[in-house]
Short mmCIF file of C-alpha atoms in Angstrom, two decimals:
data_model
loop_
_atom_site.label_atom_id
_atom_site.label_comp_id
_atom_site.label_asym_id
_atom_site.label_seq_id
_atom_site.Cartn_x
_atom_site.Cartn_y
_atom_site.Cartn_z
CA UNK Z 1 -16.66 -18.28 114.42
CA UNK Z 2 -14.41 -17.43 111.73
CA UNK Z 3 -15.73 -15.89 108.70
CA UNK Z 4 -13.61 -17.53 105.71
CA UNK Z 5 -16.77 -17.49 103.10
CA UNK Z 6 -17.53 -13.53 102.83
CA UNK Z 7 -13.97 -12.84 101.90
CA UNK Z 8 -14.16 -13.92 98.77
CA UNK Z 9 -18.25 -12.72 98.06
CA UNK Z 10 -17.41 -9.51 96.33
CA UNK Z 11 -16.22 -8.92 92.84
CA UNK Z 12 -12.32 -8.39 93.15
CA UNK Z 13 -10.56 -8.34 90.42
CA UNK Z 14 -7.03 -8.37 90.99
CA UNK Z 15 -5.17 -5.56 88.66
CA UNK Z 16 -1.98 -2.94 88.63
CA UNK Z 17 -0.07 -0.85 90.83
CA UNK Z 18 1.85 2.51 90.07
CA UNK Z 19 5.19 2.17 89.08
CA UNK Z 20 7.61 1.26 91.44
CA UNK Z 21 10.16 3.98 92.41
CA UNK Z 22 13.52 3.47 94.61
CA UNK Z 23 12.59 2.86 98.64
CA UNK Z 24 15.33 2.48 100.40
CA UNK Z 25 16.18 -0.48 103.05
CA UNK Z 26 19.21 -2.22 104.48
CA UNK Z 27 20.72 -5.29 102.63
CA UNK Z 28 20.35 -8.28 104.09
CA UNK Z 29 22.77 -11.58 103.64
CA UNK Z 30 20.90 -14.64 102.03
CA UNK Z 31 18.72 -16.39 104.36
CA UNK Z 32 19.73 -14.11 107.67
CA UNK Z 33 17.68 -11.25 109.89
CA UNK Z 34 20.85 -9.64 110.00
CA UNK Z 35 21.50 -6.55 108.27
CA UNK Z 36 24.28 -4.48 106.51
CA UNK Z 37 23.97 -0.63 105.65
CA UNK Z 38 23.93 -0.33 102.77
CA UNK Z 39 20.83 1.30 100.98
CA UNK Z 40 18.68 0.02 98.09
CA UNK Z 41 15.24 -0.80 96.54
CA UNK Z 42 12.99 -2.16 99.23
CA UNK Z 43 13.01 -5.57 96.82
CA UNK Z 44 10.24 -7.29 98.87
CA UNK Z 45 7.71 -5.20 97.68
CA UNK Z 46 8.87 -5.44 93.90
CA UNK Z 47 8.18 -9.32 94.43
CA UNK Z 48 4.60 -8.53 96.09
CA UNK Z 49 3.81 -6.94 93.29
CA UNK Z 50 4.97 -9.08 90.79
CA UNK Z 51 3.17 -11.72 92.25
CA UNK Z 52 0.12 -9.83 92.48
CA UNK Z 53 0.01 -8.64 88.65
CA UNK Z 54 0.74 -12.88 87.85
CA UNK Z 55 -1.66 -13.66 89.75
CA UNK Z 56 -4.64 -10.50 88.67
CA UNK Z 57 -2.88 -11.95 84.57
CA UNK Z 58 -3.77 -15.62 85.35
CA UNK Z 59 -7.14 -14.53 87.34
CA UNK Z 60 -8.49 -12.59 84.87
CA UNK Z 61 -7.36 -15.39 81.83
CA UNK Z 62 -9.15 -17.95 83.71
CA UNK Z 63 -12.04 -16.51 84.58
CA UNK Z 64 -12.80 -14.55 80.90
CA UNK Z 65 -12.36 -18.11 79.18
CA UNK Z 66 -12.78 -20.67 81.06
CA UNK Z 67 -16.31 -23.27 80.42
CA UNK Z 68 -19.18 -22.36 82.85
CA UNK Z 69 -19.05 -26.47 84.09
CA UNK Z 70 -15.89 -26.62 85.62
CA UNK Z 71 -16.80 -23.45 87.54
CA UNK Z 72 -19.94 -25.32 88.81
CA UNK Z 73 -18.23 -28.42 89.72
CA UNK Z 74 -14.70 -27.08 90.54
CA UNK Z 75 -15.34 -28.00 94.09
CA UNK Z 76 -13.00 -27.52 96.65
CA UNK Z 77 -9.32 -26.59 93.69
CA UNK Z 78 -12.08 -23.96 92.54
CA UNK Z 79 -13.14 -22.47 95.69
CA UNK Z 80 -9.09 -22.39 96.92
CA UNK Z 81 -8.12 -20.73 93.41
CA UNK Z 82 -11.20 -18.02 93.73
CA UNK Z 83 -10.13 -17.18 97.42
CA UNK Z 84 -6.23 -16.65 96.50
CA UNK Z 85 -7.25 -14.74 93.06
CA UNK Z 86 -9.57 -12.26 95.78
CA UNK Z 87 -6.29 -11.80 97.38
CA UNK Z 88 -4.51 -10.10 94.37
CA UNK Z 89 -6.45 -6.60 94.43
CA UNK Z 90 -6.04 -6.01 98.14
CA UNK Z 91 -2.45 -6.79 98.08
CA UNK Z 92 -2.33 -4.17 95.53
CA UNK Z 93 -4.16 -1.89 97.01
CA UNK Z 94 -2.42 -2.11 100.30
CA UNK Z 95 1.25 -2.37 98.50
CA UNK Z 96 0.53 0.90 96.33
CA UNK Z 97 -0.53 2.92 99.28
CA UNK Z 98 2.98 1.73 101.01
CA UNK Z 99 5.00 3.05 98.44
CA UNK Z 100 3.27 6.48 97.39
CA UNK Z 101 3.61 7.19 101.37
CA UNK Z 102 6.65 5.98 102.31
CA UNK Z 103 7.74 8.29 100.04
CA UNK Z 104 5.80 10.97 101.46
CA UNK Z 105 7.43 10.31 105.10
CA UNK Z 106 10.69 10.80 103.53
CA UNK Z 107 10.13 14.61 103.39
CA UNK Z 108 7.64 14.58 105.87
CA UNK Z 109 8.48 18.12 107.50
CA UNK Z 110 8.19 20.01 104.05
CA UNK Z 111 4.21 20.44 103.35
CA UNK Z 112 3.96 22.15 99.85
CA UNK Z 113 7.12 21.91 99.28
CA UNK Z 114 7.72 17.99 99.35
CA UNK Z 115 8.50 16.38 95.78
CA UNK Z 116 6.24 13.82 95.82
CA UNK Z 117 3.31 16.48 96.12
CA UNK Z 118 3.78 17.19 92.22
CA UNK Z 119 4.69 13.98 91.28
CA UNK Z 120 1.80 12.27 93.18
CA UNK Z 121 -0.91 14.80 91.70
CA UNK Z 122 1.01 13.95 88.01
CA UNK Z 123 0.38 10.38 89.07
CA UNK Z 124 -2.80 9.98 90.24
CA UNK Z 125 -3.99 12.00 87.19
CA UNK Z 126 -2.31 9.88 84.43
CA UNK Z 127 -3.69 6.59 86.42
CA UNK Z 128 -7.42 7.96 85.83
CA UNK Z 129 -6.81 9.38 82.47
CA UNK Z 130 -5.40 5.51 81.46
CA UNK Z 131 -8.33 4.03 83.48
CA UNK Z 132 -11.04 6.02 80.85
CA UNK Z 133 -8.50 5.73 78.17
CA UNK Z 134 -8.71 1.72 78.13
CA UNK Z 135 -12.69 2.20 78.52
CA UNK Z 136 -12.84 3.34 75.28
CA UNK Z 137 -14.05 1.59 72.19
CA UNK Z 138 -12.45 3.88 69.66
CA UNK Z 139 -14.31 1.91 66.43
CA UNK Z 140 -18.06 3.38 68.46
CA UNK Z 141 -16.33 6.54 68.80
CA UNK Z 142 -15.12 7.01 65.22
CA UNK Z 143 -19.09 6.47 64.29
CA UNK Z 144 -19.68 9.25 66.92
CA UNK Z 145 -20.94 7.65 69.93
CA UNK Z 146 -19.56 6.54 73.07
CA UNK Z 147 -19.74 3.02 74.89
CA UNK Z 148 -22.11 2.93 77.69
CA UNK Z 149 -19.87 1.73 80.26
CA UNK Z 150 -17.21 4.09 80.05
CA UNK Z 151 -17.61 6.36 83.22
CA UNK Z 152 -17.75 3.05 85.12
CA UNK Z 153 -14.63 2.81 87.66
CA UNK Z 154 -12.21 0.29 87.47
CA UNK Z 155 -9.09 0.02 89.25
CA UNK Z 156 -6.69 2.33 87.60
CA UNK Z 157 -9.48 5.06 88.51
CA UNK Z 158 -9.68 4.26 91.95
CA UNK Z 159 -6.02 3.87 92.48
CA UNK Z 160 -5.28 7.13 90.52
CA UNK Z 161 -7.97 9.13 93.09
CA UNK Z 162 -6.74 7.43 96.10
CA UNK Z 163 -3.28 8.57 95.77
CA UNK Z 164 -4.30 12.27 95.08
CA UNK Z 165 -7.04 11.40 98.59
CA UNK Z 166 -3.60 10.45 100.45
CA UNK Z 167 -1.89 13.89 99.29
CA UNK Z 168 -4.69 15.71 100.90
CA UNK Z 169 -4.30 14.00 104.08
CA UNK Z 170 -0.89 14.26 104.09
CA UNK Z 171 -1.00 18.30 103.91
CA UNK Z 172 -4.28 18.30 106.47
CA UNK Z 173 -1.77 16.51 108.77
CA UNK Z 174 1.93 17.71 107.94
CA UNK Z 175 2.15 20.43 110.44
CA UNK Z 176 2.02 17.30 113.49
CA UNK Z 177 3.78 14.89 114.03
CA UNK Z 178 4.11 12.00 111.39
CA UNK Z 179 2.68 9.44 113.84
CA UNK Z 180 -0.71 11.89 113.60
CA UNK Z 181 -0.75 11.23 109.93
CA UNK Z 182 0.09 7.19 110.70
CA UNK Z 183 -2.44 7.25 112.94
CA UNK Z 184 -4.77 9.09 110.65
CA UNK Z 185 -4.51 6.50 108.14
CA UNK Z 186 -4.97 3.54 110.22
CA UNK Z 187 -7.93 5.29 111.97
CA UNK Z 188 -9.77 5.77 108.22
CA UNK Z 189 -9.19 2.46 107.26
CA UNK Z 190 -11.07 0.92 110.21
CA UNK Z 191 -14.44 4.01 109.53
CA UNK Z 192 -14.21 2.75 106.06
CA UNK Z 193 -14.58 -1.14 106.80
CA UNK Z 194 -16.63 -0.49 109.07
CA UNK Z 195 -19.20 1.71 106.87
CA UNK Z 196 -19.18 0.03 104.11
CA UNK Z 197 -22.36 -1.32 104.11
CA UNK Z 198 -24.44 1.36 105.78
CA UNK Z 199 -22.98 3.67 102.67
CA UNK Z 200 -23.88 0.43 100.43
CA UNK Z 201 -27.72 1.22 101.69
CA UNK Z 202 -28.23 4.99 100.65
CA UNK Z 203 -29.44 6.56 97.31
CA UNK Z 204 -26.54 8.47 94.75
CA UNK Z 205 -28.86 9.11 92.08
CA UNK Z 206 -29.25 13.12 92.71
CA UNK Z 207 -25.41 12.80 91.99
CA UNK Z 208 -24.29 12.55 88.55
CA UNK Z 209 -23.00 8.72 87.51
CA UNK Z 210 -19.75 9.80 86.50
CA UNK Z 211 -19.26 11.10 90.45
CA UNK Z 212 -21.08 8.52 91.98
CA UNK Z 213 -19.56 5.50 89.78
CA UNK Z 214 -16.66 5.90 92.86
CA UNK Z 215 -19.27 5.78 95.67
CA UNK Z 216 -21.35 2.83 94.82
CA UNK Z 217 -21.45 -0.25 92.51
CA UNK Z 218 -25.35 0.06 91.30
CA UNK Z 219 -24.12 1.19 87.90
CA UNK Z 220 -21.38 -1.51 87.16
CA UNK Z 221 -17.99 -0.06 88.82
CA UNK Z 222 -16.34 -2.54 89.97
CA UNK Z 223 -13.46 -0.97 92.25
CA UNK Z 224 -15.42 2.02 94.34
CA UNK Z 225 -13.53 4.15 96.86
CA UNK Z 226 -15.39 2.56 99.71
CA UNK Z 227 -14.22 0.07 100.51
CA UNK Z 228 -10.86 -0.08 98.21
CA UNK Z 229 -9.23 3.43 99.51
CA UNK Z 230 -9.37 1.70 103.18
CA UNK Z 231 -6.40 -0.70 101.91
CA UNK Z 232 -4.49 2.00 100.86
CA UNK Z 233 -4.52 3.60 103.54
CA UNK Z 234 -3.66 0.40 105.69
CA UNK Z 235 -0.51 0.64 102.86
CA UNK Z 236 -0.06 3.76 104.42
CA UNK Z 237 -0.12 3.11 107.81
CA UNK Z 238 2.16 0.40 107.36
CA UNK Z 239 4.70 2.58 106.05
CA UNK Z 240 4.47 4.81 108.71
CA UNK Z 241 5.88 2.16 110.73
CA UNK Z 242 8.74 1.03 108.05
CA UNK Z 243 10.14 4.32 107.98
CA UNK Z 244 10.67 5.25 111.12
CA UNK Z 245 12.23 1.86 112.36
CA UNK Z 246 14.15 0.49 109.46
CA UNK Z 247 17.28 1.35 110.62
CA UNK Z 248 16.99 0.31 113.62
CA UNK Z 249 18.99 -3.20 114.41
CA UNK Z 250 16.75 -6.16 114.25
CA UNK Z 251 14.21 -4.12 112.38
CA UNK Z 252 13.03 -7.09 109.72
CA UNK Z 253 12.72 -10.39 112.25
CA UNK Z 254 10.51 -7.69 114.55
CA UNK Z 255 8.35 -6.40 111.28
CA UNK Z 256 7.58 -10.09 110.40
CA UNK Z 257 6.80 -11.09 113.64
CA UNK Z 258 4.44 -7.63 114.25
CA UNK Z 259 2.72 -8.52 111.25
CA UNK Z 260 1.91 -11.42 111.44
CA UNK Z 261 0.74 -11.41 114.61
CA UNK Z 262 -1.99 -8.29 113.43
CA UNK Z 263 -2.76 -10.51 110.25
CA UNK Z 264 -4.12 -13.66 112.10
CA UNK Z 265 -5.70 -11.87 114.76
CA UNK Z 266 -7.94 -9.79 111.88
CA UNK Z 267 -8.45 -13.34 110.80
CA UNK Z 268 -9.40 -14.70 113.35
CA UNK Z 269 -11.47 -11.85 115.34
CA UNK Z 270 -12.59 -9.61 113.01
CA UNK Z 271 -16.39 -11.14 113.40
CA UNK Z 272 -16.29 -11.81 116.99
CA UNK Z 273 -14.74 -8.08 117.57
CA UNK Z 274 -17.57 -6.47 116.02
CA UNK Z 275 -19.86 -8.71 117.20
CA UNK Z 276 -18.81 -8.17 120.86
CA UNK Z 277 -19.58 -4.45 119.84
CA UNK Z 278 -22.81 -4.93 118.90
CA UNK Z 279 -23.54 -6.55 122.29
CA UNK Z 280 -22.23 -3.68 124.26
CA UNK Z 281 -23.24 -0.82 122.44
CA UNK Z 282 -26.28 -2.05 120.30
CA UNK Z 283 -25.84 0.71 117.59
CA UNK Z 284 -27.69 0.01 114.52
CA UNK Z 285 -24.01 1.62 112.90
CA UNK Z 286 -22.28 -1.80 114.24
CA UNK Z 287 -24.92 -4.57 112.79
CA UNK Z 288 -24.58 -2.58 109.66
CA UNK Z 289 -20.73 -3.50 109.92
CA UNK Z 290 -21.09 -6.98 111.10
CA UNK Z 291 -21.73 -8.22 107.57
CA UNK Z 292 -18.20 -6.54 106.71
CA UNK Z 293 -15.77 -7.80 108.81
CA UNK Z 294 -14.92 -10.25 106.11
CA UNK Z 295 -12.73 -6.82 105.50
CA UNK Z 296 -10.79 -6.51 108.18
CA UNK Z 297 -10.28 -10.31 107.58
CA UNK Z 298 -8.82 -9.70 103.91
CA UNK Z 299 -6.59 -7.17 105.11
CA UNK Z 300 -5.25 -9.99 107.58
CA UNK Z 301 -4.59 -11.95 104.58
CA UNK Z 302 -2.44 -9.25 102.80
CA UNK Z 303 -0.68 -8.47 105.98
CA UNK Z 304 -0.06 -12.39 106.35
CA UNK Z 305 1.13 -12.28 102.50
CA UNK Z 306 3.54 -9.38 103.26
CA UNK Z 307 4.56 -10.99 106.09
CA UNK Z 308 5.99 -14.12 104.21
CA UNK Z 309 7.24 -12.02 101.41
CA UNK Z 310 9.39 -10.24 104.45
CA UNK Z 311 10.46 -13.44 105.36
CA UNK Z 312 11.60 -14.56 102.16
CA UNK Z 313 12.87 -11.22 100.79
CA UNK Z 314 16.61 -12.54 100.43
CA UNK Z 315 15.39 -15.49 97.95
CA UNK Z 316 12.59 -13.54 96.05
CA UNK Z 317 15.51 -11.00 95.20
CA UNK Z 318 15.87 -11.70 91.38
CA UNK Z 319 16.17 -9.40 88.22
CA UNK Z 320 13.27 -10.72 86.52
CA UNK Z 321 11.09 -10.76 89.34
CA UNK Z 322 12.10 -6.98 90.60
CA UNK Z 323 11.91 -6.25 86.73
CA UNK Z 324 8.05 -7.55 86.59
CA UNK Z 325 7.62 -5.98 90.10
CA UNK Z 326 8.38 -2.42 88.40
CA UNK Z 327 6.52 -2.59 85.13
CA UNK Z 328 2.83 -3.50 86.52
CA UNK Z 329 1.25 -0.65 84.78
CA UNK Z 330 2.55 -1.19 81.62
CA UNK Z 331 1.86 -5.37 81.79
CA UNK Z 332 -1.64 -4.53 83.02
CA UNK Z 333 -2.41 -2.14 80.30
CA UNK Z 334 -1.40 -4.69 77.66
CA UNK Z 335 -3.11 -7.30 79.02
CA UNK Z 336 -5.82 -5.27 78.81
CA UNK Z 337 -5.73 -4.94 75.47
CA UNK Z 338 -5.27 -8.57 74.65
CA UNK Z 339 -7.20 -10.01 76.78
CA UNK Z 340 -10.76 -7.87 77.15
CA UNK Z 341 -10.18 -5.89 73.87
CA UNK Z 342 -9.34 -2.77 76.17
CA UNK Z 343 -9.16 0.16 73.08
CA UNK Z 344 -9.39 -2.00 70.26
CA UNK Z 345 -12.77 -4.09 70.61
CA UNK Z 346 -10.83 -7.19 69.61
CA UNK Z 347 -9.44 -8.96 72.43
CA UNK Z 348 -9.43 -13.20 73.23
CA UNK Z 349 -12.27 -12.69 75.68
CA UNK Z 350 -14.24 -11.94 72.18
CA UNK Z 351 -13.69 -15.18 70.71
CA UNK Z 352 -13.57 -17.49 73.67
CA UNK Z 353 -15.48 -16.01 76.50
CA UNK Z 354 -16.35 -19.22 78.54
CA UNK Z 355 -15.32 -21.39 75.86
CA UNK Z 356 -11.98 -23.15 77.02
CA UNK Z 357 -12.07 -26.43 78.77
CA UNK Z 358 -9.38 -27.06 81.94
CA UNK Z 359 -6.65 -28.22 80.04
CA UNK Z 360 -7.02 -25.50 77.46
CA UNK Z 361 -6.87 -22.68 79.86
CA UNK Z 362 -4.06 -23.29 81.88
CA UNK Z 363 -1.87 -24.00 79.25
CA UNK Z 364 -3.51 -20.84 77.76
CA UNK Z 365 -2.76 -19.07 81.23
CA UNK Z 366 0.88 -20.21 81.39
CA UNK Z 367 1.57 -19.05 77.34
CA UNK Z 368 -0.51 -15.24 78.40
CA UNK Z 369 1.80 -15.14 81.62
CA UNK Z 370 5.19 -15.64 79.25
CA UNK Z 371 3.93 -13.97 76.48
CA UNK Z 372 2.59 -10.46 78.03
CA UNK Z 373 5.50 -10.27 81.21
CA UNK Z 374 8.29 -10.73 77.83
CA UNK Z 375 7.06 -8.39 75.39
CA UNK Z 376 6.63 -5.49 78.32
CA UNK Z 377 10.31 -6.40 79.85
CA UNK Z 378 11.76 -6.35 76.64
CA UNK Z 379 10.29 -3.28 75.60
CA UNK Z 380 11.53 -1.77 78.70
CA UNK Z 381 14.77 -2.18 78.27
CA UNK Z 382 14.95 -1.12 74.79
CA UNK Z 383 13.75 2.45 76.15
CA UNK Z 384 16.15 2.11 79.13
CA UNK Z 385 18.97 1.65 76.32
CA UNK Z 386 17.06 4.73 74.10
CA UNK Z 387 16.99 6.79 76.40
CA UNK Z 388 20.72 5.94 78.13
#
């Protein structure tokens, strides 16, 4: 049995991803496997992301504005745009951790003394600080109070702390080999899945909410470590493997093919997996996790994504799309702003929450996409030309 319905059962919303920062793979000629050796920007990933923070702009336009009825009687286009729009965060998730450790593996040997250490603490920081920055409703706190759901943890929090959690591992593990640390990775992700409801069931409320707003969703956070920090690692993992064979001839037709493979068998036997474990072992730990496998199934979807975005990476290699792909922080912070009133109080969610009928919406969502992905790439390059 295949478990396609719990994928989609949690709150997701799709969001950002750090900035992107050169990786380093071998050019490729237009529609071929075959590679050259030259080194540049690993572009796939800039067009993962930029179709993740489309998608998270016209999943979060959509679902802020959009008339209670056609959610009810959607039907089968509603369920199909729900279950891509869960996609979006994971892809994220997963993509992010990629990047910060790839980067990492490049100076694996040096401990302390690797320069992503600084820069990945700097990071992870300034991604929390903007998460409880855009939390703010700065007309309450000019009166002197505070809104109540500002501790709450979004997805710029979450990020922000899992990157700093990955810098930690990283020096627990640099002293071994780097396929420790890949291992590592891989080996949290699955104890994560797997415990995410038995550390769903247990009480936080000696902690205080600030601390446990990452542990558990009882007081409104929507992105909490557990599960979320398991697809960064997976990111991580995945890397691992990327770095050590990308050189190597043949290296992309074998990644896609890897991949995939691992993506539709999470699909596919995720449930049955765990379920096979529960029969042989009968640990209460394991029936716990049976209710979660829809997990390890999402992860097969992002791995399935990535695969295709491998396969395609010679004809999703365009300026505007690697442009988008390296600005997701700043387009999600302005859509933040404009759409939820992130800072200001005044955003479109305000004055049409539920409100906009089919028609209205999608043109709506096709005007937000243009409007917020233009004013953030122009701005860029105005700074790029400032500060040239």
């Amino acid at each position: 049995m295949v478990r396609f319905i719990p994928y989609i059962r949690i709150n997701s919303d799709p969001f950002h991803s750090i900035l992107a920062e050169p990786l380093e793979q071998n050019n490729t000629e237009p529609g071929k496997f075959t590679e050259k050796s030259d080194p540049e920007r690993l572009y796939f990933i800039d067009a993962l992301r930029a179709w993740a923070i489309l998608m998270m702009l016209q999943g979060h336009f959509v679902s802020a504005l959009l008339m209670e009825s056609y959610r009810e009687d959607g039907g089968a286009t509603y369920f199909v745009w729900a279950y891509l729009r869960g996609v979006t965060a994971p892809v994220f998730f997963t993509v992010s951790g990629f990047i910060f450790t790839y980067l990492l593996f490049k100076h694996y040997e040096k401990g302390w003394a690797n320069p992503r250490i600084k820069k990945g603490f700097k990071r992870g920081g300034l991604l929390i600080l903007i998460g409880y920055v855009l939390q703010i409703k700065f007309g309450l706190l000019l009166k002197g109070s505070i809104n109540t759901s500002f501790d709450i943890v979004h997805v710029l929090q979450c990020l922000g702390l899992s990157m700093i959690l990955i810098i930690v591992l990283y020096l627990t593990t640099h002293k071994f080999s780097k396929y420790v640390f890949q291992i590592f990775l891989g080996s949290i992700t699955i104890l994560l899945f797997l415990s995410n409801g038995t550390l769903g069931q247990w009480e936080y409320s000696f902690l205080p909410d600030w601390f446990s707003n990452y542990i558990t969703r009882e007081n409104g956070s929507v992105f909490t470590m557990v599960p979320w920090f398991g697809f960064a690692t997976a990111g991580g993992c995945i890397s691992g493997f990327f770095q050590s064979n990308l050189t190597k001839k043949g290296f992309y037709p074998k990644a896609f093919l890897i991949i995939l493979s691992i993506g539709i068998l999470l699909i596919f036997q995720s449930y049955e997996s765990i379920r096979d474990l529960v029969s042989l072992t009968e640990i209460r730990f394991f029936h716990s996790a049976l209710d979660d496998s829809y997990l390890f199934a999402r992860l097969g979807v992002v791995l399935v994504v990535f695969a295709l975005f491998i396969f395609l990476r010679n004809i999703l290699n365009h300026k505007i799309i690697n442009d988008i792909g390296q600005n997701t922080l700043a387009i999600y912070i302005l859509h933040a702003i404009v759409l939820y009133g992130s800072i200001t109080g005044y955003g479109l969610s305000r004055y049409y929450h539920h409100s906009l009928s089919l028609s209205h919406v999608v043109l709506g969502a096709v005007l937000f996409l243009i409007v917020i992905c233009s004013v953030v790439l122009m701005a860029d390059r105005k700074v790029k030309r400032l500060f040239s």
